[in-house]
mmCIF file of C-alpha atoms in Angstrom:
data_model
loop_
_atom_site.group_PDB
_atom_site.id
_atom_site.type_symbol
_atom_site.label_atom_id
_atom_site.label_comp_id
_atom_site.label_asym_id
_atom_site.label_seq_id
_atom_site.Cartn_x
_atom_site.Cartn_y
_atom_site.Cartn_z
ATOM 1 C CA MET A 1 101.937 104.816 108.224
ATOM 2 C CA THR A 2 98.789 106.063 107.995
ATOM 3 C CA ALA A 3 96.268 107.378 105.680
ATOM 4 C CA ALA A 4 97.567 110.727 105.453
ATOM 5 C CA ALA A 5 100.856 109.801 105.102
ATOM 6 C CA LEU A 6 100.322 107.373 102.065
ATOM 7 C CA PRO A 7 102.100 109.358 99.358
ATOM 8 C CA PRO A 8 100.194 110.521 96.000
ATOM 9 C CA LEU A 9 100.785 108.870 93.221
ATOM 10 C CA LEU A 10 103.742 109.010 91.176
ATOM 11 C CA ARG A 11 103.543 108.620 87.118
ATOM 12 C CA PRO A 12 106.782 108.049 85.586
ATOM 13 C CA ARG A 13 107.458 110.796 82.296
ATOM 14 C CA ALA A 14 105.575 109.410 79.328
ATOM 15 C CA LEU A 15 108.383 107.725 76.828
ATOM 16 C CA ARG A 16 109.121 109.634 73.104
ATOM 17 C CA PRO A 17 109.992 107.889 70.532
ATOM 18 C CA GLY A 18 113.447 107.433 70.120
ATOM 19 C CA ASP A 19 113.838 107.120 74.065
ATOM 20 C CA LEU A 20 116.600 104.997 75.786
ATOM 21 C CA VAL A 21 115.159 101.280 76.967
ATOM 22 C CA VAL A 22 117.559 99.636 79.739
ATOM 23 C CA ILE A 23 116.890 95.517 79.900
ATOM 24 C CA ALA A 24 119.267 95.105 82.902
ATOM 25 C CA ALA A 25 119.095 91.694 85.506
ATOM 26 C CA LEU A 26 117.343 92.852 88.626
ATOM 27 C CA SER A 27 116.821 89.134 89.612
ATOM 28 C CA GLY A 28 118.137 86.261 88.742
ATOM 29 C CA PRO A 29 120.740 85.416 86.268
ATOM 30 C CA LEU A 30 120.929 84.796 82.401
ATOM 31 C CA PRO A 31 121.779 81.658 81.371
ATOM 32 C CA PRO A 32 123.474 81.663 78.308
ATOM 33 C CA ALA A 33 121.296 79.159 76.855
ATOM 34 C CA HIS A 34 118.852 82.204 76.461
ATOM 35 C CA GLU A 35 121.034 85.153 75.553
ATOM 36 C CA PRO A 36 119.134 84.814 72.093
ATOM 37 C CA HIS A 37 116.043 85.701 74.148
ATOM 38 C CA VAL A 38 117.568 88.363 75.173
ATOM 39 C CA GLU A 39 118.504 89.949 71.457
ATOM 40 C CA ARG A 40 115.046 88.922 70.041
ATOM 41 C CA ALA A 41 113.270 91.386 72.889
ATOM 42 C CA VAL A 42 115.678 94.320 72.330
ATOM 43 C CA VAL A 43 113.884 93.529 68.447
ATOM 44 C CA VAL A 44 110.323 94.252 70.001
ATOM 45 C CA LEU A 45 111.437 97.355 71.741
ATOM 46 C CA GLU A 46 112.905 98.228 68.660
ATOM 47 C CA ARG A 47 110.130 97.849 67.425
ATOM 48 C CA MET A 48 108.215 99.839 69.446
ATOM 49 C CA GLY A 49 109.809 102.828 68.411
ATOM 50 C CA PHE A 50 112.850 102.953 71.305
ATOM 51 C CA ARG A 51 116.554 102.737 71.412
ATOM 52 C CA VAL A 52 117.854 99.950 73.335
ATOM 53 C CA ARG A 53 121.077 99.202 75.945
ATOM 54 C CA ARG A 54 121.471 95.945 78.430
ATOM 55 C CA ALA A 55 123.557 96.496 81.723
ATOM 56 C CA PRO A 56 126.987 95.332 82.701
ATOM 57 C CA LEU A 57 125.556 93.379 85.211
ATOM 58 C CA LEU A 58 123.263 91.526 81.625
ATOM 59 C CA GLU A 59 126.264 89.201 80.861
ATOM 60 C CA ALA A 60 125.325 85.192 79.952
ATOM 61 C CA GLY A 61 126.924 82.718 82.557
ATOM 62 C CA ARG A 62 127.834 85.884 85.407
ATOM 63 C CA CYS A 63 125.521 84.539 88.140
ATOM 64 C CA HIS A 64 126.070 85.316 91.949
ATOM 65 C CA TRP A 65 124.242 82.178 93.803
ATOM 66 C CA TRP A 66 120.869 81.992 92.426
ATOM 67 C CA SER A 67 120.976 85.258 91.095
ATOM 68 C CA ALA A 68 122.978 87.607 88.909
ATOM 69 C CA ALA A 69 125.409 89.203 91.275
ATOM 70 C CA THR A 70 125.388 90.641 94.702
ATOM 71 C CA PRO A 71 122.329 92.244 95.852
ATOM 72 C CA ALA A 72 124.276 95.305 96.634
ATOM 73 C CA GLU A 73 125.282 95.060 93.174
ATOM 74 C CA ILE A 74 122.030 94.948 91.816
ATOM 75 C CA ALA A 75 121.058 97.358 93.970
ATOM 76 C CA GLY A 76 124.101 99.742 92.712
ATOM 77 C CA GLU A 77 123.242 98.925 88.749
ATOM 78 C CA LEU A 78 119.632 99.255 89.865
ATOM 79 C CA ASN A 79 120.442 102.613 91.292
ATOM 80 C CA GLY A 80 122.537 104.041 88.658
ATOM 81 C CA LEU A 81 119.961 103.455 86.290
ATOM 82 C CA LEU A 82 117.224 104.925 88.444
ATOM 83 C CA ARG A 83 119.558 108.488 88.783
ATOM 84 C CA ASP A 84 121.346 108.590 85.149
ATOM 85 C CA PRO A 85 118.401 111.170 83.106
ATOM 86 C CA GLU A 86 118.780 109.733 79.535
ATOM 87 C CA VAL A 87 117.757 105.524 80.893
ATOM 88 C CA ARG A 88 113.925 106.188 80.315
ATOM 89 C CA ALA A 89 112.429 102.654 81.165
ATOM 90 C CA ILE A 90 114.224 99.683 83.096
ATOM 91 C CA VAL A 91 112.710 96.100 81.723
ATOM 92 C CA ALA A 92 113.634 93.348 84.272
ATOM 93 C CA SER A 93 115.951 90.715 82.082
ATOM 94 C CA ASP A 94 113.918 87.605 84.527
ATOM 95 C CA GLY A 95 112.445 87.396 87.738
ATOM 96 C CA GLY A 96 114.105 84.864 90.209
ATOM 97 C CA GLN A 97 115.223 85.075 93.981
ATOM 98 C CA THR A 98 116.649 89.056 95.194
ATOM 99 C CA ALA A 99 114.525 91.279 95.338
ATOM 100 C CA LEU A 100 114.082 90.814 98.698
ATOM 101 C CA GLY A 101 117.848 91.409 99.508
ATOM 102 C CA TYR A 102 118.221 94.764 98.081
ATOM 103 C CA LEU A 103 115.050 96.066 99.366
ATOM 104 C CA ASP A 104 116.481 98.890 101.699
ATOM 105 C CA LEU A 105 119.664 100.005 99.240
ATOM 106 C CA ILE A 106 117.352 101.816 96.847
ATOM 107 C CA ASP A 107 117.806 104.968 96.357
ATOM 108 C CA VAL A 108 113.868 106.247 96.540
ATOM 109 C CA GLU A 109 114.887 109.817 96.922
ATOM 110 C CA ALA A 110 116.065 109.264 93.153
ATOM 111 C CA ILE A 111 112.896 107.499 91.860
ATOM 112 C CA LYS A 112 110.948 110.785 93.265
ATOM 113 C CA ALA A 113 113.053 113.125 91.333
ATOM 114 C CA ASP A 114 113.277 111.663 88.302
ATOM 115 C CA PRO A 115 110.348 108.120 88.213
ATOM 116 C CA LYS A 116 110.572 105.884 85.439
ATOM 117 C CA PRO A 117 108.387 102.469 84.542
ATOM 118 C CA ILE A 118 109.953 99.781 85.567
ATOM 119 C CA LEU A 119 108.989 96.326 84.062
ATOM 120 C CA GLY A 120 108.691 93.004 84.945
ATOM 121 C CA TYR A 121 106.533 90.232 87.307
ATOM 122 C CA SER A 122 107.568 87.494 89.541
ATOM 123 C CA ASP A 123 110.375 88.962 91.440
ATOM 124 C CA ILE A 124 110.106 92.175 90.870
ATOM 125 C CA SER A 125 106.703 92.456 91.874
ATOM 126 C CA LEU A 126 107.877 93.169 94.930
ATOM 127 C CA LEU A 127 109.682 96.148 93.321
ATOM 128 C CA HIS A 128 106.193 97.154 92.580
ATOM 129 C CA LEU A 129 104.368 96.621 95.643
ATOM 130 C CA VAL A 130 107.540 97.966 97.732
ATOM 131 C CA LEU A 131 108.359 101.349 95.298
ATOM 132 C CA HIS A 132 104.587 101.937 94.928
ATOM 133 C CA ALA A 133 104.178 102.410 99.602
ATOM 134 C CA ARG A 134 107.319 104.509 99.837
ATOM 135 C CA THR A 135 107.044 107.064 96.315
ATOM 136 C CA GLY A 136 103.885 106.237 95.243
ATOM 137 C CA LEU A 137 105.432 104.558 91.615
ATOM 138 C CA VAL A 138 103.554 103.179 89.385
ATOM 139 C CA GLY A 139 104.785 100.003 88.564
ATOM 140 C CA PHE A 140 103.893 97.719 85.373
ATOM 141 C CA HIS A 141 103.747 94.763 85.896
ATOM 142 C CA ALA A 142 104.122 93.674 83.299
ATOM 143 C CA ASP A 143 106.419 91.351 80.896
ATOM 144 C CA MET A 144 110.000 91.240 80.567
ATOM 145 C CA ALA A 145 112.810 90.334 78.646
ATOM 146 C CA VAL A 146 113.190 86.623 78.991
ATOM 147 C CA PRO A 147 110.344 84.868 79.193
ATOM 148 C CA GLY A 148 108.090 87.296 77.384
ATOM 149 C CA PHE A 149 109.400 89.855 74.739
ATOM 150 C CA GLY A 150 111.809 87.194 73.835
ATOM 151 C CA GLY A 151 110.345 83.995 74.938
ATOM 152 C CA ASN A 152 106.258 83.438 75.223
ATOM 153 C CA TRP A 153 105.591 86.560 72.940
ATOM 154 C CA GLN A 154 108.008 84.309 70.005
ATOM 155 C CA THR A 155 105.003 81.334 70.300
ATOM 156 C CA ALA A 156 102.083 83.760 70.446
ATOM 157 C CA PRO A 157 99.931 84.175 66.977
ATOM 158 C CA VAL A 158 101.345 86.984 64.730
ATOM 159 C CA ALA A 159 97.821 89.667 64.848
ATOM 160 C CA ARG A 160 98.406 89.037 69.375
ATOM 161 C CA GLN A 161 102.337 90.008 69.044
ATOM 162 C CA VAL A 162 101.340 92.908 67.012
ATOM 163 C CA GLU A 163 98.186 93.699 69.618
ATOM 164 C CA LEU A 164 100.399 93.961 72.568
ATOM 165 C CA GLU A 165 103.268 95.594 71.236
ATOM 166 C CA ARG A 166 100.424 98.324 70.758
ATOM 167 C CA LEU A 167 98.681 98.697 73.597
ATOM 168 C CA TYR A 168 103.297 98.153 75.294
ATOM 169 C CA ALA A 169 103.811 101.508 73.430
ATOM 170 C CA GLY A 170 100.681 103.245 74.015
ATOM 171 C CA LEU A 171 101.060 102.197 77.363
ATOM 172 C CA LEU A 172 104.822 104.077 78.065
ATOM 173 C CA THR A 173 104.118 106.509 75.283
ATOM 174 C CA GLY A 174 100.010 107.904 75.874
ATOM 175 C CA THR A 175 98.960 110.910 78.680
ATOM 176 C CA GLU A 176 94.828 109.425 78.105
ATOM 177 C CA PRO A 177 93.129 106.209 79.709
ATOM 178 C CA ILE A 178 93.935 103.384 77.653
ATOM 179 C CA GLY A 179 90.616 101.484 78.320
ATOM 180 C CA ALA A 180 89.536 97.688 78.376
ATOM 181 C CA LEU A 181 92.198 96.195 77.695
ATOM 182 C CA PRO A 182 91.987 93.060 74.625
ATOM 183 C CA ALA A 183 89.524 90.289 76.452
ATOM 184 C CA SER A 184 89.731 86.611 75.681
ATOM 185 C CA PRO A 185 87.457 83.474 75.735
ATOM 186 C CA SER A 186 89.715 82.365 78.667
ATOM 187 C CA TRP A 187 88.390 84.791 81.032
ATOM 188 C CA GLU A 188 85.847 83.438 83.674
ATOM 189 C CA CYS A 189 83.171 84.481 86.067
ATOM 190 C CA TRP A 190 83.841 83.470 88.870
ATOM 191 C CA ARG A 191 81.328 85.633 90.886
ATOM 192 C CA PRO A 192 79.910 88.541 89.075
ATOM 193 C CA GLY A 193 79.879 92.528 89.719
ATOM 194 C CA ARG A 194 81.724 96.001 88.963
ATOM 195 C CA VAL A 195 83.110 98.344 90.507
ATOM 196 C CA GLU A 196 85.775 100.304 90.704
ATOM 197 C CA GLY A 197 89.720 101.371 92.033
ATOM 198 C CA ARG A 198 93.401 101.314 92.307
ATOM 199 C CA LEU A 199 95.137 98.462 91.006
ATOM 200 C CA ILE A 200 97.511 96.988 93.644
ATOM 201 C CA GLY A 201 99.211 93.485 93.221
ATOM 202 C CA GLY A 202 101.806 90.996 91.949
ATOM 203 C CA VAL A 203 102.980 87.025 92.648
ATOM 204 C CA ILE A 204 100.446 85.934 94.958
ATOM 205 C CA ASN A 205 103.681 84.667 97.334
ATOM 206 C CA ARG A 206 105.546 88.483 96.875
ATOM 207 C CA ILE A 207 102.501 90.164 98.232
ATOM 208 C CA VAL A 208 102.574 88.332 101.065
ATOM 209 C CA LEU A 209 106.365 88.764 101.447
ATOM 210 C CA ALA A 210 105.872 92.422 100.962
ATOM 211 C CA GLN A 211 103.799 92.982 103.626
ATOM 212 C CA ALA A 212 105.923 90.807 106.282
ATOM 213 C CA THR A 213 108.853 93.688 105.368
ATOM 214 C CA PRO A 214 109.122 97.163 107.294
ATOM 215 C CA PHE A 215 108.360 98.856 103.499
ATOM 216 C CA ALA A 216 104.244 96.775 103.483
ATOM 217 C CA LEU A 217 101.554 98.442 101.901
ATOM 218 C CA PRO A 218 99.997 100.113 104.642
ATOM 219 C CA LEU A 219 96.289 98.705 104.878
ATOM 220 C CA GLU A 220 94.649 101.871 103.976
ATOM 221 C CA ARG A 221 96.162 101.175 100.746
ATOM 222 C CA PHE A 222 94.174 98.448 100.118
ATOM 223 C CA ASP A 223 90.489 100.289 100.542
ATOM 224 C CA GLY A 224 88.021 99.882 97.238
ATOM 225 C CA ALA A 225 91.283 98.199 95.724
ATOM 226 C CA VAL A 226 90.757 96.069 92.943
ATOM 227 C CA LEU A 227 93.258 92.647 94.195
ATOM 228 C CA PHE A 228 94.862 91.234 91.050
ATOM 229 C CA TRP A 229 97.512 88.244 91.914
ATOM 230 C CA GLU A 230 98.711 85.081 89.890
ATOM 231 C CA GLU A 231 101.008 82.161 90.701
ATOM 232 C CA MET A 232 103.354 80.111 89.619
ATOM 233 C CA GLY A 233 104.714 76.701 91.100
ATOM 234 C CA GLY A 234 104.160 75.221 94.718
ATOM 235 C CA LEU A 235 101.163 73.691 95.760
ATOM 236 C CA ALA A 236 97.266 74.865 95.519
ATOM 237 C CA SER A 237 97.583 74.642 99.553
ATOM 238 C CA TYR A 238 99.788 76.825 99.172
ATOM 239 C CA VAL A 239 97.252 79.010 97.346
ATOM 240 C CA TRP A 240 94.680 78.871 99.809
ATOM 241 C CA SER A 241 97.147 80.093 102.739
ATOM 242 C CA TYR A 242 98.546 83.040 101.223
ATOM 243 C CA LEU A 243 94.574 83.979 100.258
ATOM 244 C CA GLN A 244 93.985 82.994 104.467
ATOM 245 C CA VAL A 245 97.003 85.281 105.461
ATOM 246 C CA MET A 246 95.781 88.392 103.442
ATOM 247 C CA ARG A 247 91.918 87.359 105.455
ATOM 248 C CA HIS A 248 94.190 88.101 108.265
ATOM 249 C CA CYS A 249 95.236 90.663 108.195
ATOM 250 C CA GLY A 250 92.395 92.427 106.852
ATOM 251 C CA ILE A 251 93.757 93.251 102.617
ATOM 252 C CA LEU A 252 90.174 90.882 101.404
ATOM 253 C CA ASP A 253 87.836 93.161 103.821
ATOM 254 C CA ARG A 254 89.179 96.764 101.983
ATOM 255 C CA ILE A 255 89.786 95.920 98.957
ATOM 256 C CA SER A 256 86.829 96.133 95.681
ATOM 257 C CA GLY A 257 87.343 93.317 93.326
ATOM 258 C CA MET A 258 89.882 90.421 93.109
ATOM 259 C CA VAL A 259 91.314 89.785 89.179
ATOM 260 C CA VAL A 260 92.550 86.063 88.614
ATOM 261 C CA GLY A 261 95.444 85.106 86.361
ATOM 262 C CA VAL A 262 96.126 82.253 85.106
ATOM 263 C CA PRO A 263 97.316 79.685 87.226
ATOM 264 C CA ARG A 264 101.494 77.990 85.525
ATOM 265 C CA GLU A 265 102.510 74.953 87.058
ATOM 266 C CA ILE A 266 100.477 74.470 90.675
ATOM 267 C CA GLY A 267 100.225 71.124 91.851
ATOM 268 C CA GLY A 268 96.854 70.473 92.843
ATOM 269 C CA LEU A 269 94.960 72.197 89.837
ATOM 270 C CA GLU A 270 95.084 69.618 87.151
ATOM 271 C CA PRO A 271 92.667 69.493 84.629
ATOM 272 C CA GLY A 272 89.917 67.307 87.216
ATOM 273 C CA ALA A 273 91.284 68.172 90.115
ATOM 274 C CA SER A 274 89.627 69.167 93.378
ATOM 275 C CA PRO A 275 88.843 71.984 94.261
ATOM 276 C CA THR A 276 89.702 74.016 91.546
ATOM 277 C CA LEU A 277 91.155 77.204 92.036
ATOM 278 C CA ALA A 278 87.826 79.324 91.411
ATOM 279 C CA GLU A 279 86.468 76.979 94.626
ATOM 280 C CA ILE A 280 89.437 77.650 96.952
ATOM 281 C CA VAL A 281 89.610 81.589 95.898
ATOM 282 C CA LEU A 282 85.541 82.143 96.789
ATOM 283 C CA ASP A 283 86.751 79.736 99.994
ATOM 284 C CA VAL A 284 88.700 81.929 101.174
ATOM 285 C CA LEU A 285 86.592 85.207 100.205
ATOM 286 C CA GLY A 286 83.317 83.741 102.122
ATOM 287 C CA ASP A 287 80.237 86.145 102.040
ATOM 288 C CA ARG A 288 82.617 88.763 100.584
ATOM 289 C CA ASP A 289 80.496 90.111 97.879
ATOM 290 C CA ILE A 290 82.628 91.311 95.057
ATOM 291 C CA PRO A 291 83.278 90.987 91.955
ATOM 292 C CA VAL A 292 86.143 88.131 90.558
ATOM 293 C CA LEU A 293 87.310 87.405 87.483
ATOM 294 C CA GLY A 294 89.690 84.576 86.789
ATOM 295 C CA ASN A 295 91.881 83.051 84.540
ATOM 296 C CA VAL A 296 92.889 86.795 82.802
ATOM 297 C CA GLU A 297 96.225 86.593 80.708
ATOM 298 C CA PHE A 298 98.530 88.214 83.163
ATOM 299 C CA GLY A 299 101.418 86.821 85.368
ATOM 300 C CA HIS A 300 103.923 83.512 83.905
ATOM 301 C CA ALA A 301 101.917 81.317 82.031
ATOM 302 C CA GLY A 302 102.485 83.088 78.749
ATOM 303 C CA PRO A 303 102.268 87.253 76.992
ATOM 304 C CA ASN A 304 101.367 89.071 79.985
ATOM 305 C CA LEU A 305 98.564 92.183 79.822
ATOM 306 C CA PRO A 306 100.346 94.839 81.543
ATOM 307 C CA LEU A 307 99.165 96.098 84.634
ATOM 308 C CA PRO A 308 99.990 99.270 85.828
ATOM 309 C CA VAL A 309 100.140 99.107 89.968
ATOM 310 C CA GLY A 310 97.883 102.336 91.547
ATOM 311 C CA ILE A 311 96.042 103.456 88.524
ATOM 312 C CA ARG A 312 92.362 103.200 88.972
ATOM 313 C CA VAL A 313 90.327 100.482 86.687
ATOM 314 C CA GLY A 314 86.984 99.430 86.288
ATOM 315 C CA LEU A 315 86.149 96.079 86.483
ATOM 316 C CA ASP A 316 83.116 94.182 85.252
ATOM 317 C CA ALA A 317 83.268 90.030 86.153
ATOM 318 C CA ARG A 318 79.849 89.580 84.633
ATOM 319 C CA GLN A 319 80.334 90.855 80.915
ATOM 320 C CA ARG A 320 84.154 89.520 81.680
ATOM 321 C CA THR A 321 86.021 92.906 80.901
ATOM 322 C CA LEU A 322 88.587 95.260 82.753
ATOM 323 C CA SER A 323 89.430 98.741 81.564
ATOM 324 C CA LEU A 324 92.119 101.319 82.952
ATOM 325 C CA LEU A 325 90.591 104.208 83.736
ATOM 326 C CA GLU A 326 93.865 106.934 84.010
ATOM 327 C CA PRO A 327 97.105 106.932 82.204
ATOM 328 C CA ALA A 328 100.094 105.351 84.035
ATOM 329 C CA VAL A 329 102.780 108.292 82.637
ATOM 330 C CA ALA A 330 102.247 111.883 83.163
ATOM 331 C CA PRO A 331 102.649 114.493 80.455
ATOM 332 C CA HIS A 332 106.189 116.160 80.011
ATOM 333 C CA PRO A 333 106.505 119.066 82.671
ATOM 334 C CA THR A 334 107.619 122.522 80.887
ATOM 335 C CA THR A 335 110.322 122.100 83.678
ATOM 336 C CA GLY A 336 112.110 120.291 85.411
ATOM 337 C CA PRO A 337 113.346 116.465 84.324
ATOM 338 C CA ALA A 338 110.744 114.447 86.434
ATOM 339 C CA GLY A 339 107.367 113.470 85.453
ATOM 340 C CA GLY A 340 104.549 112.780 88.835
ATOM 341 C CA ALA A 341 100.629 112.734 88.609
ATOM 342 C CA PRO A 342 99.190 115.840 87.108
#
């Protein structure tokens, strides 16, 4: 795919109060012990003003190996949701190890005809990256039902829960830029600088895996981008290796900035260990003079700040700010069912 062939940005249609949001098993199964998490997630989404429904495959105890169902079954259900005009957004129940099995089965024409927000992280990063590459769709690297809305959100301070609910609702319904995301003292400047660029990223291992498929993002899509990534599990050396892959394929030579999420359960990054995650990142970047903001709250480490893939952002690492400069959703068209970039 050449730069001229890159699809334009495709924003989903803005949600309205009372719109239907469906929680779907897009990857891993729902263990019976996590059924209460789904119920709590429904309450959170309803507080945001939406109607909520569960997709049929989201059934406690249903599984096929490590997945909620076979890849073909998951793709079939997802395609049905994409084609259903009543469904206005899709929230993944959890991550897992299944998206690679159905990337080639997704109805991309349905997405182009009626783009909808798909929310999730972890394995769902693959969907965001691949669908952005194929259709230009803005993907919502954001919390899911089980580990997020029904899990980590419940243990956060009440003020933080209220802040996140307003942020998510505003991102899904508002057609004006959000502006600065709520920062916290945990954010760290690993290399100073100020840039603007389009957000591209996800779980770092999924970024690398996506680039190994026929649906990879063209390298031109990384030109001037702000690369965001996070990781859970594995070893610190794996993270170093993934960054080296991105160096070899030219991604690190094209981006204008980097935002790194809070790591979780990565062997070798325990307190006091060497090297630190910042040292790993700066080692691979070498003399590339780009700003790097680290330890930002998105991904597996807790309640997620939503990061819309493809949206232009402003990054000031020294001031420790990250601002969404464009809306993630489009105004309702005067005719037809589809959204899109104005």
